Coordinates of C-alpha atoms in Angstrom, one line a residue:
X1 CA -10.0 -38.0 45.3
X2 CA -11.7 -39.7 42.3
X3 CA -11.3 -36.0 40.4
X4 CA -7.7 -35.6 41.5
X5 CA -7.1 -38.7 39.8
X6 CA -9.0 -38.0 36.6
X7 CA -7.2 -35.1 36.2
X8 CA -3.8 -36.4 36.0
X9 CA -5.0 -39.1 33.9
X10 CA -6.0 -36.1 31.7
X11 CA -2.8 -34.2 32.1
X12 CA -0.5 -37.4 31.2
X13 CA -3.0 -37.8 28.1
X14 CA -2.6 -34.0 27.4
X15 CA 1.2 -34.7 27.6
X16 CA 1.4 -37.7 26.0
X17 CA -0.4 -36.2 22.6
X18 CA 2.2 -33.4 22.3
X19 CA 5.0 -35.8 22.8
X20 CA 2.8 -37.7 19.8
X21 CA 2.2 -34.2 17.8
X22 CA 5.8 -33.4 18.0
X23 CA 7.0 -36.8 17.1
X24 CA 4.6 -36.9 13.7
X25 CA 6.4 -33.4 12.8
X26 CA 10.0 -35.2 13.4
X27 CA 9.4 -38.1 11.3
X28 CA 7.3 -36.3 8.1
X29 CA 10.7 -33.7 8.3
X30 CA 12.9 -36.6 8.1
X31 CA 10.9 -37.9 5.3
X32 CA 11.1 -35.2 3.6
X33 CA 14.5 -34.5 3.9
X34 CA 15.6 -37.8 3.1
X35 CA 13.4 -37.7 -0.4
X36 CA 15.1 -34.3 -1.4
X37 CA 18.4 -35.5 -1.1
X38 CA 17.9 -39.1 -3.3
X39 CA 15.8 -36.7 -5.6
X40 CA 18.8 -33.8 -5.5
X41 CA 18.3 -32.9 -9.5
X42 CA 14.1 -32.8 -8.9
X43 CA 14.3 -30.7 -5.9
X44 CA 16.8 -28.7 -7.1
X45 CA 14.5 -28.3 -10.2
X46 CA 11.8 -27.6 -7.7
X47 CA 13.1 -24.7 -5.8
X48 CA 14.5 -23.2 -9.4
X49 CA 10.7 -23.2 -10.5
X50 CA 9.9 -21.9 -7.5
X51 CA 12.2 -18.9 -7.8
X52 CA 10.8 -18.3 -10.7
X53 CA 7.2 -17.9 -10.3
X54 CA 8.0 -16.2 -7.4
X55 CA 10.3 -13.3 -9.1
X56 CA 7.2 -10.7 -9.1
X57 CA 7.2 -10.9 -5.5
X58 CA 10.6 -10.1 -5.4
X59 CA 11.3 -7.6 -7.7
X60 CA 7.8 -5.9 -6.0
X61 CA 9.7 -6.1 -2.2
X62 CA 12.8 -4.5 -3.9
X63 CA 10.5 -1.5 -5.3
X64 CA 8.6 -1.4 -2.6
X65 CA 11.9 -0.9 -0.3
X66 CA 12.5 1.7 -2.9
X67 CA 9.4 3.6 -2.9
X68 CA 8.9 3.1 0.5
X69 CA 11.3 6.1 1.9
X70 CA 9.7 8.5 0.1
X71 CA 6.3 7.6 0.5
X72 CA 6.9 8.2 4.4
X73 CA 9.0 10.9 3.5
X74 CA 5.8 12.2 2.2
X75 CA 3.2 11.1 4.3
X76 CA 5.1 11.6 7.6
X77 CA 6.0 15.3 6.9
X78 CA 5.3 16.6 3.9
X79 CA 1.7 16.0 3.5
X80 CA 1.1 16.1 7.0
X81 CA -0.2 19.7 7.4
X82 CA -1.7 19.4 4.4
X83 CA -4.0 16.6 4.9
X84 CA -5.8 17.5 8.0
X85 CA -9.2 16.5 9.8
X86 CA -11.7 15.1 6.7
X87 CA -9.3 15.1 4.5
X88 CA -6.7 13.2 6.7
X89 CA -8.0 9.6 5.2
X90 CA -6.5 10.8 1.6
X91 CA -2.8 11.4 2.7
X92 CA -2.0 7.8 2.5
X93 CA -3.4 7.1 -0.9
X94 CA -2.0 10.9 -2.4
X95 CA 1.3 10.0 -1.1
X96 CA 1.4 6.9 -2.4
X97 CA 0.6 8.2 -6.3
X98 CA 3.0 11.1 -5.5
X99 CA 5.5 8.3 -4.9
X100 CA 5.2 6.6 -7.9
X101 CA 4.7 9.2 -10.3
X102 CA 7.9 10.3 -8.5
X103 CA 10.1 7.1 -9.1
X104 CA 8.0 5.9 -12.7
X105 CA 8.9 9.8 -14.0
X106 CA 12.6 9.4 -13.2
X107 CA 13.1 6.5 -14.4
X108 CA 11.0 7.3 -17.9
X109 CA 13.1 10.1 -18.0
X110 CA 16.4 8.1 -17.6
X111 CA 15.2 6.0 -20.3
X112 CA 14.3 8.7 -22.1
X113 CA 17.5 10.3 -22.6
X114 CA 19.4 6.9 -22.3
X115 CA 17.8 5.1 -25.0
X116 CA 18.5 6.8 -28.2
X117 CA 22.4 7.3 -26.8
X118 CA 22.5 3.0 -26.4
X119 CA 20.7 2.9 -29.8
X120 CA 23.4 5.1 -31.6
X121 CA 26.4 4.1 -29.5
X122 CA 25.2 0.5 -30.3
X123 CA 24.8 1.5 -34.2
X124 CA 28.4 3.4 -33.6
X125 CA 29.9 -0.2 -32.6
X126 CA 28.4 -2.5 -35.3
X127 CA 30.4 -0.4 -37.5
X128 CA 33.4 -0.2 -35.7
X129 CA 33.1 -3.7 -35.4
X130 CA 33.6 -4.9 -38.9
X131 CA 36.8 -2.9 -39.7
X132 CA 38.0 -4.5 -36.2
X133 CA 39.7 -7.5 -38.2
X134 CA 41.2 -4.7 -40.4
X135 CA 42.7 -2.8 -37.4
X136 CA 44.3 -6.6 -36.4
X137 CA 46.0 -7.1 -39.3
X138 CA 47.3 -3.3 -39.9
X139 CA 48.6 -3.5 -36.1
X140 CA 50.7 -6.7 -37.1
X141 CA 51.9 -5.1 -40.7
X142 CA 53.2 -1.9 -38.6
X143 CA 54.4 -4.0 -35.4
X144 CA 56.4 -6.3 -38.2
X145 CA 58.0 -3.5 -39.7
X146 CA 58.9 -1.8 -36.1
X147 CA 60.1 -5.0 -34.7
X148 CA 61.7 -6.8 -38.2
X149 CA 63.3 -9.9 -35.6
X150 CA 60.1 -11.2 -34.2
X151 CA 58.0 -13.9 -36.2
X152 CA 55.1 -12.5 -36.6
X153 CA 54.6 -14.9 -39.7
X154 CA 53.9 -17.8 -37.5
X155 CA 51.5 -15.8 -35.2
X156 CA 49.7 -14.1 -39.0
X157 CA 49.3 -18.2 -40.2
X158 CA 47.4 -19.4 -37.1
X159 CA 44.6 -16.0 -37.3
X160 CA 44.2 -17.1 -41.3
X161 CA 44.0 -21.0 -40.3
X162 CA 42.1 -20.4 -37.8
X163 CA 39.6 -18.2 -40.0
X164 CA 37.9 -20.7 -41.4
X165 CA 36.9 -22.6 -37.7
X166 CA 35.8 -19.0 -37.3
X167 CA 33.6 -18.9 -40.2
X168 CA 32.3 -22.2 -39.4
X169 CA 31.2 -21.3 -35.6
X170 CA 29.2 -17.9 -36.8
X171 CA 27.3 -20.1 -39.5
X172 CA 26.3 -22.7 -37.0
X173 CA 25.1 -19.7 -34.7
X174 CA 23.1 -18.0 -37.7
X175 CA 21.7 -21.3 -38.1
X176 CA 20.3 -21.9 -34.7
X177 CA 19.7 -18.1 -34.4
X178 CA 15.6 -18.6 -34.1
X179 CA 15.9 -20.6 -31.3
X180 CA 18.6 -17.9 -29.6
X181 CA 15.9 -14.9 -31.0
X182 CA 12.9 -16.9 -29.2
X183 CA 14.6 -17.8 -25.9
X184 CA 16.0 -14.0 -25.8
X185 CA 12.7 -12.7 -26.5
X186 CA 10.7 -15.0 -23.8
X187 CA 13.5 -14.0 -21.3
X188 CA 12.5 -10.3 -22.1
X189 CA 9.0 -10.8 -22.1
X190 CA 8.9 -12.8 -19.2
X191 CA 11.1 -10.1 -17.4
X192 CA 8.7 -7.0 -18.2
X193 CA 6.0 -9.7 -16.9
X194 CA 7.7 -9.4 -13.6
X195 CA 8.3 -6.0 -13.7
X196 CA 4.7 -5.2 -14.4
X197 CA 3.6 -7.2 -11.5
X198 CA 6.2 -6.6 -9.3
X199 CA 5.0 -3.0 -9.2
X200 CA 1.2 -4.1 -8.7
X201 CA 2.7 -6.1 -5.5
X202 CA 4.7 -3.0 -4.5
X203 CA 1.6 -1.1 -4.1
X204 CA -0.5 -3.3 -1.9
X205 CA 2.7 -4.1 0.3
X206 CA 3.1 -0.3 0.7
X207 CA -1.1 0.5 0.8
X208 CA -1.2 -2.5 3.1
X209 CA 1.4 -2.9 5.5
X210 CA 0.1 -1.5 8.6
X211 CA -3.0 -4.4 8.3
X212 CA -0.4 -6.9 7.2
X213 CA 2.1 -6.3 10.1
X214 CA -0.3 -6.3 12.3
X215 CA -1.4 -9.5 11.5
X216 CA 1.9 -10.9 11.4
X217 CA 2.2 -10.0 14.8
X218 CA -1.4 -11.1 16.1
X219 CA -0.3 -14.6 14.6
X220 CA 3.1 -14.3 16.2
X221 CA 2.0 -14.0 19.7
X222 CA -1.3 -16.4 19.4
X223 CA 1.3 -19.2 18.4
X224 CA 4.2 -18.0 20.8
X225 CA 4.4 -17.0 24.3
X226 CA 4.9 -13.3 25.6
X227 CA 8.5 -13.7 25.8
X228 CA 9.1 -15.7 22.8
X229 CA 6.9 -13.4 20.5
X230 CA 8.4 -10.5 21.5
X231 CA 12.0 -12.2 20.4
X232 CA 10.8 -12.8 17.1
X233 CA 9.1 -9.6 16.6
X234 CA 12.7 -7.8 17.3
X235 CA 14.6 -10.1 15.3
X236 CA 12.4 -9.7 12.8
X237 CA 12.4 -6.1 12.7
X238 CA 16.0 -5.9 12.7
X239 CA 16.2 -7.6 9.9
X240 CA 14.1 -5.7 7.9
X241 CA 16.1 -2.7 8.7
X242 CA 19.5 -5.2 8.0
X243 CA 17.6 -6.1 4.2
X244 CA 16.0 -2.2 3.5
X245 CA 19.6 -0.7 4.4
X246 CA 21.5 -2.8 2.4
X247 CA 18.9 -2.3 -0.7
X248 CA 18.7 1.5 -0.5
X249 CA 21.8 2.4 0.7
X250 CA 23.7 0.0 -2.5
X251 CA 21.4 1.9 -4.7
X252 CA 22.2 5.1 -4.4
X253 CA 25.9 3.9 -3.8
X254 CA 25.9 2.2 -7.5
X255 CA 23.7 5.4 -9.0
X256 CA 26.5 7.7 -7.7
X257 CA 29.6 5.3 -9.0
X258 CA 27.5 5.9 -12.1
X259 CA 27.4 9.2 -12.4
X260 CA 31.2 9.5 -11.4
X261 CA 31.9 7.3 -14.2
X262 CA 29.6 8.9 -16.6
X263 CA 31.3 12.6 -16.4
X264 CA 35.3 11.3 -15.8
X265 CA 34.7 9.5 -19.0
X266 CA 33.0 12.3 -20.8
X267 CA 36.0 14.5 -19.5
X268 CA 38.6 11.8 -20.6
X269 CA 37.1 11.8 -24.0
X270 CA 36.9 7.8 -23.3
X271 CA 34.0 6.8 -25.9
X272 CA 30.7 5.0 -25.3
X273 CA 30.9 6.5 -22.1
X274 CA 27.0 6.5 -21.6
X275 CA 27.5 2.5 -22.0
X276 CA 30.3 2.0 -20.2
X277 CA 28.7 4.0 -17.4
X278 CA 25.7 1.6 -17.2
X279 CA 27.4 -1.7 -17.2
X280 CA 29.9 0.2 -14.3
X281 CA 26.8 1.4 -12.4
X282 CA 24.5 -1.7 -13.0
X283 CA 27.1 -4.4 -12.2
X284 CA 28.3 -2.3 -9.1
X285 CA 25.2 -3.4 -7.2
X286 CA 26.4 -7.0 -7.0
X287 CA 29.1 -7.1 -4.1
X288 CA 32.4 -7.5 -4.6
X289 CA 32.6 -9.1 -7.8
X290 CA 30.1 -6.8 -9.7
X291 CA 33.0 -4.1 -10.0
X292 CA 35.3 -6.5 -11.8
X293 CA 32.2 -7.9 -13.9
X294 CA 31.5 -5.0 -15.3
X295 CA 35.7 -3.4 -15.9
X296 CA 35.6 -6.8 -17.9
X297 CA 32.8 -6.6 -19.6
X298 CA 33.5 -2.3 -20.8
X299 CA 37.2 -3.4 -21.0
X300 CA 36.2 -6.0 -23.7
X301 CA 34.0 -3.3 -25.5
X302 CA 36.8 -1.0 -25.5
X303 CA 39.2 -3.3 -26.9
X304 CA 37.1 -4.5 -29.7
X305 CA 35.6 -1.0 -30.8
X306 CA 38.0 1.6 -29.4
X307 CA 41.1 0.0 -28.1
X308 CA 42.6 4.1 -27.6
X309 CA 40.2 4.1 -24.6
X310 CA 40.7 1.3 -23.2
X311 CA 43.9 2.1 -20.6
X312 CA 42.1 4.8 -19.5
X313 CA 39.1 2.9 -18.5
X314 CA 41.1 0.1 -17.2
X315 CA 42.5 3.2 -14.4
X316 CA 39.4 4.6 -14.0
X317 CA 37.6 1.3 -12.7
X318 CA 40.3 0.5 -10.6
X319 CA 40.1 4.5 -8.8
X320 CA 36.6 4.5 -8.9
X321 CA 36.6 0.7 -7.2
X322 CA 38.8 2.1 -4.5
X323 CA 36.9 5.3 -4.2
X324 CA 34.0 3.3 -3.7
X325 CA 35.7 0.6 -1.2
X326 CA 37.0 2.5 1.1
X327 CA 35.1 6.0 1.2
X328 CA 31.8 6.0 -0.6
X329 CA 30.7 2.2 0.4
X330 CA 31.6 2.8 4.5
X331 CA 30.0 6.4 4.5
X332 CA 26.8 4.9 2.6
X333 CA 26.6 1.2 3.9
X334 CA 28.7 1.0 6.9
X335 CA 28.5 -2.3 8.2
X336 CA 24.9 -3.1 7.5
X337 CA 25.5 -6.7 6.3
X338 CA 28.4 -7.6 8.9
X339 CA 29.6 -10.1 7.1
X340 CA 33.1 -11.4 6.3
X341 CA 34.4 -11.0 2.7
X342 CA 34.6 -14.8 2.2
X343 CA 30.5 -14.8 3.2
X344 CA 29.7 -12.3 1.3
X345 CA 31.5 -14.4 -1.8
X346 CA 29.6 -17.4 -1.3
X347 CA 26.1 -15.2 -0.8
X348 CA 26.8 -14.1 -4.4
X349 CA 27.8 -17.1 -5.9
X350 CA 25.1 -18.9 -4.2
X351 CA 22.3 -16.5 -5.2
X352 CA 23.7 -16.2 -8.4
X353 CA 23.4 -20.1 -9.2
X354 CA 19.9 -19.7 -7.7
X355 CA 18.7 -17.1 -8.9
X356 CA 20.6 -15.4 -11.8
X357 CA 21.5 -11.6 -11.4
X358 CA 19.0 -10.6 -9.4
X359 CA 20.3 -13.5 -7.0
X360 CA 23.5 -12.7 -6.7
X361 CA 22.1 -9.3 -5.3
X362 CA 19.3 -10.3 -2.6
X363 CA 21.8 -13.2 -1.6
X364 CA 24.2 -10.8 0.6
X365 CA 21.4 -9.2 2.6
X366 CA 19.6 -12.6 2.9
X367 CA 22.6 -14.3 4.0
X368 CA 23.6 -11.4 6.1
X369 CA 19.7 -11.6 7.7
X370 CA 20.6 -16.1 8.5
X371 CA 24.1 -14.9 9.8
X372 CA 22.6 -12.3 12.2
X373 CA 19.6 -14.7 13.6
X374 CA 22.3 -17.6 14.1
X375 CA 25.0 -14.9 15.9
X376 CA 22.0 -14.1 18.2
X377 CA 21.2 -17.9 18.8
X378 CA 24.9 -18.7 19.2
X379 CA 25.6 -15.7 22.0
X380 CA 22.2 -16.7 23.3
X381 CA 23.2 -20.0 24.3
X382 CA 26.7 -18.8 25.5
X383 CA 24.7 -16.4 28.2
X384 CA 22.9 -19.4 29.1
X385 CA 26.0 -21.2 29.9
X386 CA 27.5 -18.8 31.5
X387 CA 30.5 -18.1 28.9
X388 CA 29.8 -14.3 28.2
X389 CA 28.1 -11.4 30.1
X390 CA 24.5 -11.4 29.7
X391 CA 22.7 -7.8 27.8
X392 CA 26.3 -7.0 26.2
X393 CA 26.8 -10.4 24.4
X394 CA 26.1 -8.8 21.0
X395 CA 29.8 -7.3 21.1
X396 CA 31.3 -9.3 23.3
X397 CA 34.3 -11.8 22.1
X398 CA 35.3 -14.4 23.6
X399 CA 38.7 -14.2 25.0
X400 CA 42.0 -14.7 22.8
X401 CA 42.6 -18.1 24.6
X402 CA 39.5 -19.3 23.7
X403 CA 39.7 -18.4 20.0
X404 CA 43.0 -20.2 20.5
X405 CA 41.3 -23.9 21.7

């Protein structure tokens, strides 16, 4: 009787310190919380720095998601005959220097051939660029003459009063143009920095992964029960395959956009196509918006140094953005993110106030990763109360009158 009762004394103490644990965790979140959002500018300063120093992680997750195709590619099949009892042990470690020399040699190349073409295309446009002011006031003389009633006089006075302000602005930018030289060159160096590393972390997330999943999921199920771990193993892995499809798959889908661009301009005789090209291709990854970035940004280079090129440009983006919206995007990506256009808007902006460029591109997957986890919760608790049919809530909808309420 006596141990009966010393047990439950026990239990309601065992209790009683969880309820205790679980309350400490409550109230240091709610501190927390409540600090971060009367310190907004600090924290938001915080998680900036944070972002930053950890940018070699992520670029070396997006080459590793890169790489990590063909390294299977190669140690799954094509090495896999070749490697075989002793030797097995190297197959993993010659596949993964195949793969790199693979994707360092392509790109090398790339900027092998692409470099000198940017150097003399940029030379090509310094040039172009001074006799731009000419062209201006020739277009004006000739339009004048064409068109004798309209008053171009007025319109000829404010470009020479406005000269001077002109004149003014590009002395006050020589003047602080050490600091802009030293920023731009930090920014560079502290990109090839990440770069650098980001391929160092690439190689020990591909070299390691088997050790480092499997600890992920010894620590999943020592902290979780059975049921719960297996959960979060499964949401887990579907969202790797949600983040790696999106990352691939818009890869390849911006390298071929490209291309495209690349030979229809070379065809069209459209000049600095090799430029143009790039900022089409590059700018392409970013959802949505990156399209109309980079029309903007070739349609502005066009106008300044070859304004003859510049309708046919203008109706090339536009084709190529269709092309890519409806037949090249669906038969590459699908519907790997799932999200809404208006989501996939604020995943970009929000990334891209976060974390520059390279934000506004890992914000649609992340997002699209949040989105998936809290659809799951959402039906999940809908099963439980009995709303929708349980095993088929993942494409089940509610019913058009509830929509309606």
């Amino acid at each position: 009787m006596e141990d009966e009762r010393r047990k439950s004394v026990f239990k309601r103490s065992d209790k009683y310190f969880t309820i205790s644990i679980y309350t400490i965790i409550v109230v240091i979140i709610c501190a927390i919380l409540v600090k971060a959002i009367f310190n907004f500018a600090e924290t938001l300063g915080f998680f900036k720095d944070l972002l930053n120093g950890l940018a070699p992680f992520m670029v070396g997750i997006l080459i590793a998601y890169c790489i990590n195709p063909l390294y299977n590619w190669l140690y799954h099949k094509a090495f896999k005959k070749l490697f075989r009892g002793k030797c097995a042990k190297f197959r993993k470690y010659f596949s993964i220097l195949i793969s790199y020399v693979i994707f360092v040699g392509v790109i090398v190349s790339l900027l092998v051939y692409i470099i000198p073409n940017i150097l003399n295309s940029v030379n090509d446009l310094v040039e172009n660029a001074k006799s731009f002011s000419d062209k201006v006031y020739d277009w004006f003389e000739k339009t004048a003459k064409k068109y004798p009633d309209l008053d171009l006089e007025r319109i000829e006075k404010s470009l020479e009063s406005a000269y001077p302000t002109a004149i003014d602005f590009i002395q006050n930018s020589a003047t602080n143009i050490g600091t802009k030289i030293y920023g731009t060159s930090k920014s560079v160096l502290s990109w090839i920095y990440n770069i650098l590393m980001g391929f160092v972390v690439s190689f020990y997330l591909i070299l390691d992964k088997k050790s480092m999943i499997r600890s992920l999921k010894r620590l999943i199920y020592a902290m979780f029960s059975e049921k719960h771990a297996r959960i979060i193993i499964s949401n887990l892995r579907e969202s790797n395959d949600i983040f790696s499809d999106f990352i691939i798959g818009k890869f390849i889908d911006s390298s071929i956009i490209g291309v495209i661009c690349f030979v229809v301009c070379t065809v069209l005789h459209i000049d600095y196509a090799l430029i143009v090209s790039m900022v089409v291709g590059i700018t392409n990854m970013i959802p949505y918006i990156g399209p109309f970035i980079g029309g903007f940004i070739g349609g502005l280079l066009l106008l300044v140094v070859a304004p003859g090129s510049l309708v046919k440009f203008v109706i090339l983006v536009i084709i190529l953005q269709q092309f890519d919206g409806f037949i090249l995007g669906p038969m590459i990506l699908g519907d790997k993110t799932g999200l809404r256009p208006f989501w996939i808007l604020f995943a970009v902006t929000l990334g891209g106030w976060a974390g520059g460029i390279l934000g506004m591109f890992l914000g649609v997957p992340i997002v699209a990763v949040v989105a998936n986890l809290v659809d799951k919760f959402v039906n999940a608790r809908l099963v439980k109360k009995g709303l929708i049919v349980p095993k088929i809530y993942a494409s089940q909808k509610l019913s058009d009158r509830d929509e309606r309420k």
